[in-house]
mmCIF file with all atom_site columns, C-alpha atoms in Angstrom:
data_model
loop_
_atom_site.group_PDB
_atom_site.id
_atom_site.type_symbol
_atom_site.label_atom_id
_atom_site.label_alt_id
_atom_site.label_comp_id
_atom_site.label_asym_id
_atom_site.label_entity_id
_atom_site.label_seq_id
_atom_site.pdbx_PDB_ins_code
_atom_site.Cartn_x
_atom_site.Cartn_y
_atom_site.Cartn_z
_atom_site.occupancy
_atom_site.B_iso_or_equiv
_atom_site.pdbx_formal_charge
_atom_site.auth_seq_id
_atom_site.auth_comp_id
_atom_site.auth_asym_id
_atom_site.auth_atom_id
_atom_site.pdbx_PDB_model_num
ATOM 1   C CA . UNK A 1 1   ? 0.000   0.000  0.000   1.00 54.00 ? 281 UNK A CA 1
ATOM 2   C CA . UNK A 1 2   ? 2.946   2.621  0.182   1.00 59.00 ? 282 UNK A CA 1
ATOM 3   C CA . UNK A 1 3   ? 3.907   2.054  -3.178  1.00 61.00 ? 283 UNK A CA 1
ATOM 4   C CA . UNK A 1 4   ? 1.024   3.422  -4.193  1.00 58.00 ? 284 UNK A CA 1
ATOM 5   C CA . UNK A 1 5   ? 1.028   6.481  -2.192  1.00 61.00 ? 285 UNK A CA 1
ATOM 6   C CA . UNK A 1 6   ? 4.873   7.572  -3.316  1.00 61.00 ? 286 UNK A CA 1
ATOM 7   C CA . UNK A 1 7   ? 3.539   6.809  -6.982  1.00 58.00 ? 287 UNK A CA 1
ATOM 8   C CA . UNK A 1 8   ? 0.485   8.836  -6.669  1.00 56.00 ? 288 UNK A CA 1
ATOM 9   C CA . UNK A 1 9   ? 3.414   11.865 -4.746  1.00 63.00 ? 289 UNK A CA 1
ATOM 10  C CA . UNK A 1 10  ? 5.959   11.521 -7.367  1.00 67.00 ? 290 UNK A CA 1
ATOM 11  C CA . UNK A 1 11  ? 3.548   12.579 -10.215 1.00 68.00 ? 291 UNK A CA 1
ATOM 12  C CA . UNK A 1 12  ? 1.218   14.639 -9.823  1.00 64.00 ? 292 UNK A CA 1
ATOM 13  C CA . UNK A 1 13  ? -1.670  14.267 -12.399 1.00 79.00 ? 293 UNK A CA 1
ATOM 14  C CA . UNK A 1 14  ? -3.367  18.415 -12.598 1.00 80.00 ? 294 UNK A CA 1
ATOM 15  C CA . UNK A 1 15  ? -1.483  21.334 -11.393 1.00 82.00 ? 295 UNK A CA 1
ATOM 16  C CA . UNK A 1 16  ? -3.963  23.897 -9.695  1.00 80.00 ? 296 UNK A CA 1
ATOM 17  C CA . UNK A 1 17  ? -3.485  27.277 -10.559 1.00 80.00 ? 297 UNK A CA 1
ATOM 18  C CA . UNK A 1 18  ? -4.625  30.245 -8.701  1.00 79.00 ? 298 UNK A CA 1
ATOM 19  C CA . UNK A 1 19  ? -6.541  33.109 -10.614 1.00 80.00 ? 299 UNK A CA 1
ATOM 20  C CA . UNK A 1 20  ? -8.241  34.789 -7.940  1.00 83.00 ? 300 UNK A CA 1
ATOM 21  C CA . UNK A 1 21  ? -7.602  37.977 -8.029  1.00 82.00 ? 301 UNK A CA 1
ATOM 22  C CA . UNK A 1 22  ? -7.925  39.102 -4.426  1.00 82.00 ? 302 UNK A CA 1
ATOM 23  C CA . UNK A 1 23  ? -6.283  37.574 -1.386  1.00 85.00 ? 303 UNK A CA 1
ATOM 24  C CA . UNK A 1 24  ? -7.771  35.868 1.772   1.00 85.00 ? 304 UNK A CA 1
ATOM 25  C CA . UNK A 1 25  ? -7.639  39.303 3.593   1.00 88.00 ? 305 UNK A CA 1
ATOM 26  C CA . UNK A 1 26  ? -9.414  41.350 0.469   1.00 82.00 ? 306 UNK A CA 1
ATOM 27  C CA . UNK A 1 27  ? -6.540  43.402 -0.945  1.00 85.00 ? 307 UNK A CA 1
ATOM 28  C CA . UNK A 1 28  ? -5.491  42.752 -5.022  1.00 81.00 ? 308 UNK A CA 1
ATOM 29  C CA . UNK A 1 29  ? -2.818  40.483 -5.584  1.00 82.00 ? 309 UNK A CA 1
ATOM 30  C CA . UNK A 1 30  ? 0.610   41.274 -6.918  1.00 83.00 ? 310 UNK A CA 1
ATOM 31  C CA . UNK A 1 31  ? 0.363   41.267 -10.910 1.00 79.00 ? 311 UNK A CA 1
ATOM 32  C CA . UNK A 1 32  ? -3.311  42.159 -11.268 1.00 75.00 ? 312 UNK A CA 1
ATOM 33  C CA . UNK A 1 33  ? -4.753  44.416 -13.111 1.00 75.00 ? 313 UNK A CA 1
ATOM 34  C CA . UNK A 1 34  ? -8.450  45.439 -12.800 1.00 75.00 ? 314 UNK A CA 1
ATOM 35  C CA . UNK A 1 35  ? -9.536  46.905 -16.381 1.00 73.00 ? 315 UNK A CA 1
ATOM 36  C CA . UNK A 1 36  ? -12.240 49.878 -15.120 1.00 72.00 ? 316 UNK A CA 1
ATOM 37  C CA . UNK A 1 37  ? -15.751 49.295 -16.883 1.00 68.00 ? 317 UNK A CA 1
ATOM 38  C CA . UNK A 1 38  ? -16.746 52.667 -19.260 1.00 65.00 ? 318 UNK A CA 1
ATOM 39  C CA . UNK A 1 39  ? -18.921 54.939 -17.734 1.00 65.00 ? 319 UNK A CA 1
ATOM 40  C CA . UNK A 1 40  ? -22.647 54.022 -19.224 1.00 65.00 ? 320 UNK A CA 1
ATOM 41  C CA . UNK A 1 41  ? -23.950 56.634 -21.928 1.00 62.00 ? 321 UNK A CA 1
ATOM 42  C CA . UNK A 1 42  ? -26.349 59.041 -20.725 1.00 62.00 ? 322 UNK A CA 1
ATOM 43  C CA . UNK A 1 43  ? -30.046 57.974 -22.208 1.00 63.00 ? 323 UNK A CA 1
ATOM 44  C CA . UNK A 1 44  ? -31.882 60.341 -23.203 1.00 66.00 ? 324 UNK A CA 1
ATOM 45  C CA . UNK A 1 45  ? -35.203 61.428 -22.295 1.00 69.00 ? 325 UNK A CA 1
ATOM 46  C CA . UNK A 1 46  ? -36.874 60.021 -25.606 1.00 70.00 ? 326 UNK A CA 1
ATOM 47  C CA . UNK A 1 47  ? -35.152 56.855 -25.128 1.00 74.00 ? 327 UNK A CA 1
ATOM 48  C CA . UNK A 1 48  ? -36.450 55.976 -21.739 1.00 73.00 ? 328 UNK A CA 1
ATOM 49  C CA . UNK A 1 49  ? -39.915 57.562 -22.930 1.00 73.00 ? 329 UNK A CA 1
ATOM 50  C CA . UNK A 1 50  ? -39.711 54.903 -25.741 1.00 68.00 ? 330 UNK A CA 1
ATOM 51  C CA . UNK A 1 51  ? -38.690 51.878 -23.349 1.00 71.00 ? 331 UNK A CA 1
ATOM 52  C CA . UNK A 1 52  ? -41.584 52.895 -20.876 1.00 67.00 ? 332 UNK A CA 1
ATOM 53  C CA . UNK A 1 53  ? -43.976 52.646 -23.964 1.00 66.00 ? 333 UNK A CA 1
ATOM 54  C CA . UNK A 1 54  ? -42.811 49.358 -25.275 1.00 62.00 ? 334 UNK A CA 1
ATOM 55  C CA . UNK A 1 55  ? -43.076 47.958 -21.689 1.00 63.00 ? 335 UNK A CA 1
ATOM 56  C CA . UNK A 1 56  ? -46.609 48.982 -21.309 1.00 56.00 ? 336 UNK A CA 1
ATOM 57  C CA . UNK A 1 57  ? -47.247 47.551 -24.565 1.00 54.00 ? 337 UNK A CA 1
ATOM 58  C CA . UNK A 1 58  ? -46.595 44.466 -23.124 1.00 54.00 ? 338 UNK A CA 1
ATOM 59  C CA . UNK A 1 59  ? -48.395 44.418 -20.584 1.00 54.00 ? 339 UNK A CA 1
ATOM 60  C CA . UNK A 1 60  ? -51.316 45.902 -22.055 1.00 52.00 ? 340 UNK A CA 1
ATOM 61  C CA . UNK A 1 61  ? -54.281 43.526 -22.954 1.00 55.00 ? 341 UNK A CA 1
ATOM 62  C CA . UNK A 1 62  ? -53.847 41.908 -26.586 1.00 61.00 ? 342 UNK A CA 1
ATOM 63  C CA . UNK A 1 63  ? -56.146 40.200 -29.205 1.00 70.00 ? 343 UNK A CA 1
ATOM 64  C CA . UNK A 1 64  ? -59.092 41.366 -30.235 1.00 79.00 ? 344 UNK A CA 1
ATOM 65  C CA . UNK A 1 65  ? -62.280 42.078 -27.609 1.00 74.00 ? 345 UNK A CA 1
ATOM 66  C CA . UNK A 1 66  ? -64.530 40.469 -29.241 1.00 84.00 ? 346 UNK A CA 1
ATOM 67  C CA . UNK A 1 67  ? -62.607 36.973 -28.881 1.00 91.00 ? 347 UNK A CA 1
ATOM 68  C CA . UNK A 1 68  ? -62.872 37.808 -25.393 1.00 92.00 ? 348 UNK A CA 1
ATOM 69  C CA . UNK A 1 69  ? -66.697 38.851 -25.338 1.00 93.00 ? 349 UNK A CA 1
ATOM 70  C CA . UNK A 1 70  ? -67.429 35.842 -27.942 1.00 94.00 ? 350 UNK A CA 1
ATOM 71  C CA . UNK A 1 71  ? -66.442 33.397 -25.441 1.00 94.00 ? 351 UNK A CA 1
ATOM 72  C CA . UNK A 1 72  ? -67.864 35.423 -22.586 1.00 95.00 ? 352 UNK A CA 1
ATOM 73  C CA . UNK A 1 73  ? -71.467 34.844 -24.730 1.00 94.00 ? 353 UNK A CA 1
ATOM 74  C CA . UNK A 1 74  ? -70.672 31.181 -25.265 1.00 94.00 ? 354 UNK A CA 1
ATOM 75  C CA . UNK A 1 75  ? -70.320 29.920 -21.493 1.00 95.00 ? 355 UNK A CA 1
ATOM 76  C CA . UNK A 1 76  ? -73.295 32.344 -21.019 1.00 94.00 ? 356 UNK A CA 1
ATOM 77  C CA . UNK A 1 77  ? -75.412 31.274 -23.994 1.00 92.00 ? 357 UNK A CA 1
ATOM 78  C CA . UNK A 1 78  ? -75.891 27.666 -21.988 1.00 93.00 ? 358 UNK A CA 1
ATOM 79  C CA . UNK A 1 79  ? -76.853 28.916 -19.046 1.00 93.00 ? 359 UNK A CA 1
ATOM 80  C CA . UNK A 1 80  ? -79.465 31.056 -20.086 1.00 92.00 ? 360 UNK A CA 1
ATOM 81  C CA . UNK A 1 81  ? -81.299 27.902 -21.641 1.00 91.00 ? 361 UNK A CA 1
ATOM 82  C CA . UNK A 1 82  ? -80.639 26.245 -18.620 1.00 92.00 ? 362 UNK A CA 1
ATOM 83  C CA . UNK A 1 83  ? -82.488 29.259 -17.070 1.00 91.00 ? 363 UNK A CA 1
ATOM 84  C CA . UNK A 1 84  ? -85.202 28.896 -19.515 1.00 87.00 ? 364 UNK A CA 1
ATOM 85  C CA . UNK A 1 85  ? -84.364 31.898 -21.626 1.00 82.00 ? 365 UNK A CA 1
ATOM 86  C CA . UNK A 1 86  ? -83.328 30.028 -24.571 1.00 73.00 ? 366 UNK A CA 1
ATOM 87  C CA . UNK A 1 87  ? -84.625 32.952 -27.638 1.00 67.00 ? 367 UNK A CA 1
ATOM 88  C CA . UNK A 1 88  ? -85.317 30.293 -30.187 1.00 70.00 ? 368 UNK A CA 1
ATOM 89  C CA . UNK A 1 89  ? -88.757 29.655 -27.208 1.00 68.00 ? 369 UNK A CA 1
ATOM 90  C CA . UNK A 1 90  ? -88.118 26.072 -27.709 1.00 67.00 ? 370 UNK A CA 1
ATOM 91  C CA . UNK A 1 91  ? -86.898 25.651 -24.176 1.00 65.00 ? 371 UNK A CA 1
ATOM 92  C CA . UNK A 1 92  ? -85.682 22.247 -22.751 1.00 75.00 ? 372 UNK A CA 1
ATOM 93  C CA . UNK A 1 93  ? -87.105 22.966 -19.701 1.00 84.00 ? 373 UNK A CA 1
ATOM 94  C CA . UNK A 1 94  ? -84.812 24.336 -16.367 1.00 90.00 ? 374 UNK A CA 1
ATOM 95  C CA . UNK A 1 95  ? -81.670 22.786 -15.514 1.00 92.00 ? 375 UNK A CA 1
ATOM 96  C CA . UNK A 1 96  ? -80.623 24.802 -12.600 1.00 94.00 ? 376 UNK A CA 1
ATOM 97  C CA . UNK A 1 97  ? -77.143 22.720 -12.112 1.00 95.00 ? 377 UNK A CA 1
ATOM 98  C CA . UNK A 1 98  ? -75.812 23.260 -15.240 1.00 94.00 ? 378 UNK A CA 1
ATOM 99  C CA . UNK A 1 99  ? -76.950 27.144 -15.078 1.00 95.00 ? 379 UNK A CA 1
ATOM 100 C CA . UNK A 1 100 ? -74.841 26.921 -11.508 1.00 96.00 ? 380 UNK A CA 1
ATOM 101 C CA . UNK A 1 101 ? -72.156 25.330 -13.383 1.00 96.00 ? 381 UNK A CA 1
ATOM 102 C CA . UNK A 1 102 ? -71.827 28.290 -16.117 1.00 96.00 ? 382 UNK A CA 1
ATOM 103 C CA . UNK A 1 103 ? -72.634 31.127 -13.920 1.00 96.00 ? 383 UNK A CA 1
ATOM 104 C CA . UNK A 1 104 ? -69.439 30.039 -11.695 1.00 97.00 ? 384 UNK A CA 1
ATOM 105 C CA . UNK A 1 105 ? -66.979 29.549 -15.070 1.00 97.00 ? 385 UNK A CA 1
ATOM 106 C CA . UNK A 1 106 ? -68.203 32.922 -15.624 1.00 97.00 ? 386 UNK A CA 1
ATOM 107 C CA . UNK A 1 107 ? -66.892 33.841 -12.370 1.00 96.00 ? 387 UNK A CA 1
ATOM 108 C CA . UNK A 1 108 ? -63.981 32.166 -12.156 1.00 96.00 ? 388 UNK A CA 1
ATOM 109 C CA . UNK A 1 109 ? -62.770 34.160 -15.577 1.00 96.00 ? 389 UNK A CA 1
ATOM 110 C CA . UNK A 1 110 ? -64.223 37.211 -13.834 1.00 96.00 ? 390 UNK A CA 1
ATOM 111 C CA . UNK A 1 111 ? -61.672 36.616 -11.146 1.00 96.00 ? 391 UNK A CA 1
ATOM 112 C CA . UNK A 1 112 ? -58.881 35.354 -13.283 1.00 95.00 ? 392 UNK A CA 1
ATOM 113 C CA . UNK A 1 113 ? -58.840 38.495 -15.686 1.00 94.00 ? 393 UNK A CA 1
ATOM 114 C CA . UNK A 1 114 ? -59.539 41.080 -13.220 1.00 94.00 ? 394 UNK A CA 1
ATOM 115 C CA . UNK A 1 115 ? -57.528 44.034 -13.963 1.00 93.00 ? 395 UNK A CA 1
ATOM 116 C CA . UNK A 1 116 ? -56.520 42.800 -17.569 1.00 93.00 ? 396 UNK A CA 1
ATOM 117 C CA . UNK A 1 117 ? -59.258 43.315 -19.717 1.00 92.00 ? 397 UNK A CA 1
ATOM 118 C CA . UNK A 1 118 ? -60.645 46.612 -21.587 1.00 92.00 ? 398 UNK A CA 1
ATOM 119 C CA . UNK A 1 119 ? -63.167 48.328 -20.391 1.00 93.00 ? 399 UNK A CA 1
ATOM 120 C CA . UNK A 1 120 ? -65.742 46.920 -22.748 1.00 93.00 ? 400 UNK A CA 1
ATOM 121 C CA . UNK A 1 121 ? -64.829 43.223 -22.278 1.00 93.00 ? 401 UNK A CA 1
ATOM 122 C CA . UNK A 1 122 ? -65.139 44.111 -18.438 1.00 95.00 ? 402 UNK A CA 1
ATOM 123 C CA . UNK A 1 123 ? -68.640 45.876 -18.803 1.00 96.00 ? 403 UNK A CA 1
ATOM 124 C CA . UNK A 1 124 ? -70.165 43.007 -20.907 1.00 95.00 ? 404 UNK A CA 1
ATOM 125 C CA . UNK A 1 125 ? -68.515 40.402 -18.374 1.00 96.00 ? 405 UNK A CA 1
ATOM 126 C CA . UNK A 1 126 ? -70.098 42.288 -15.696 1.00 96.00 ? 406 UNK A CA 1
ATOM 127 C CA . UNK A 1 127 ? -73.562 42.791 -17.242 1.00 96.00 ? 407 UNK A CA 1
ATOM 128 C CA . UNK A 1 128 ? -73.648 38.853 -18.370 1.00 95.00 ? 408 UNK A CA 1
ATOM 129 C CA . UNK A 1 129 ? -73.314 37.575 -14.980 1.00 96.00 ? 409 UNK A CA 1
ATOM 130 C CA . UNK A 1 130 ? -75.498 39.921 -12.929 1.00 96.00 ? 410 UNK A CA 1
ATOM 131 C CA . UNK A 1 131 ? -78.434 39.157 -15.430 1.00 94.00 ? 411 UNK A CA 1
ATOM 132 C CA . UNK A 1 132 ? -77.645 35.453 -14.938 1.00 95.00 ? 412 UNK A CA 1
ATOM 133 C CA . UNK A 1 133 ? -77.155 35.414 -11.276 1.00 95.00 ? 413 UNK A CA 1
ATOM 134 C CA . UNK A 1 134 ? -80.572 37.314 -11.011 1.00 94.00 ? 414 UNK A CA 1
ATOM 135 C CA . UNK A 1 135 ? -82.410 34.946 -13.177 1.00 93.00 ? 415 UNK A CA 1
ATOM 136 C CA . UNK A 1 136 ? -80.640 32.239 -11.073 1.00 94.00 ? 416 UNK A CA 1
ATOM 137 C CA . UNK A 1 137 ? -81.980 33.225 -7.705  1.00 94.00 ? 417 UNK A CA 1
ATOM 138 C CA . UNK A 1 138 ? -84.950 34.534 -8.672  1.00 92.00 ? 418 UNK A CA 1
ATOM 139 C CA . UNK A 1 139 ? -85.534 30.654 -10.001 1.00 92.00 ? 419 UNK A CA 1
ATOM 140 C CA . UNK A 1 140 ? -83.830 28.830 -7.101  1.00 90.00 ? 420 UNK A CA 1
ATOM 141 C CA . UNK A 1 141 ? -85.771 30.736 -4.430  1.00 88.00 ? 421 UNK A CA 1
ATOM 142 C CA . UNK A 1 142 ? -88.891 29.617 -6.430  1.00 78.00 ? 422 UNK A CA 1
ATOM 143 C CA . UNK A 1 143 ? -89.802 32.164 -8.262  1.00 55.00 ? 423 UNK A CA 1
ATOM 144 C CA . UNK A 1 144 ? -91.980 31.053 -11.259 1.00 51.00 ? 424 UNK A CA 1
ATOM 145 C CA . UNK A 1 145 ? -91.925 32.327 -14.566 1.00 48.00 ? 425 UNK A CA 1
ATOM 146 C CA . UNK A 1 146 ? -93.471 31.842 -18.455 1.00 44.00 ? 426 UNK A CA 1
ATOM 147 C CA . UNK A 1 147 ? -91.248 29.568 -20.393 1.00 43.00 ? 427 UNK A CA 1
ATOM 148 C CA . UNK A 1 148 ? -92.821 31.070 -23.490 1.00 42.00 ? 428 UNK A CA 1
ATOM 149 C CA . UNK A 1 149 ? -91.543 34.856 -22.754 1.00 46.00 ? 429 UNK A CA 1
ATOM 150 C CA . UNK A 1 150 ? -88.839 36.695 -20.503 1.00 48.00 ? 430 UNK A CA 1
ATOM 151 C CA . UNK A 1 151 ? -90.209 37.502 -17.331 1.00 48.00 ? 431 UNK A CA 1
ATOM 152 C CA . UNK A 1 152 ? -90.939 41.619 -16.770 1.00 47.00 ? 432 UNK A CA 1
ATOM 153 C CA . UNK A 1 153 ? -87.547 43.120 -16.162 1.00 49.00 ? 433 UNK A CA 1
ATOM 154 C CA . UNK A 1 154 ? -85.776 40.206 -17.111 1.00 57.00 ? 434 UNK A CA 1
ATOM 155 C CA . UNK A 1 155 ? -83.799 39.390 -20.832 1.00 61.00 ? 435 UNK A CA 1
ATOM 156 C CA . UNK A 1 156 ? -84.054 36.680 -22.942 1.00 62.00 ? 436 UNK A CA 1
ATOM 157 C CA . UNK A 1 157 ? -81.017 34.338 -24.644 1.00 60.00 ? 437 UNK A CA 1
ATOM 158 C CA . UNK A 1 158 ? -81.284 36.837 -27.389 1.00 61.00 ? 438 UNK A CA 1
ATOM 159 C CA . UNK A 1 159 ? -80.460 39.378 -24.885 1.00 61.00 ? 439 UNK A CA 1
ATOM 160 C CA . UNK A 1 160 ? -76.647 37.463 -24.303 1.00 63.00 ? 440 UNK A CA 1
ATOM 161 C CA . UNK A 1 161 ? -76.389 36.141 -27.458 1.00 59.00 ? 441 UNK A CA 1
ATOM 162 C CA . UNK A 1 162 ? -76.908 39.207 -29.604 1.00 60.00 ? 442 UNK A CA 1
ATOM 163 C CA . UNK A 1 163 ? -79.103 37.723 -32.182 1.00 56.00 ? 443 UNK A CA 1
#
């Protein structure tokens, strides 16, 4: 076994070389040189205006709004026949669970895109679920209405849908 350590002392397989170029106690080594970094150019006033602009570019809201309102109208468009206010009149009858069930993805995008949308996708967000969660309760709590025609302050499908 000691042959093997006075082999592995004789030759030494790396060499380790230093290139730090401070010493344990913080102060520059002998031989180093630190190159300075150039002063940064002034910007001016137009160039920071631009960089501000492209930055709120992209964080500004993109795509078009009515991608945004189109699928708005088709979680909503199931839900109001499941609330009975399907505008074609030929209404399947109430299915208050699957109204639930829409009315809350409506929320939950409501939620998810707060602050991010334009002021139009917001307001037709807003207006889509209020009608809905009035027609909901008003339904749930046993309120009664004519399947063949909106109830008196109330909208129909047509209302949401557009058509």
């Amino acid at each position: 076994m000691d042959e093997v350590n006075k082999e592995s002392e004789e030759r030494p397989s790396f060499k380790v070389t230093d290139r730090r170029i401070f010493n344990p106690d913080g102060t520059l080594r002998e031989g180093v040189q630190i190159a300075e970094e150039p002063p940064k150019p002034a910007t001016s006033k137009a160039e920071e205006t631009a960089r501000a602009e492209a930055k709120a570019e992209d964080a500004a809201p993109t795509g078009d709004p009515k991608d945004f309102i189109n699928l708005v109208m088709f979680i909503a468009s199931p839900a109001a026949a499941a609330l009975g206010m399907d505008p074609s009149g030929l209404s399947q009858g109430i299915d208050l669970q699957l109204a639930k069930h829409c009315i809350d993805l409506l929320g939950t995008l409501q939620r998810k895109t707060q602050g991010r949308l334009t002021l139009q996708e917001r307001q037709v967000l807003e207006d889509v679920l209020a009608e809905l969660r009035m027609q909901y309760v008003a339904l749930s709590s046993g309120g009664k209405r004519s399947a063949a025609g909106p109830a008196r302050g109330g909208f129909t499908g047509s209302d949401i849908t557009g058509k």
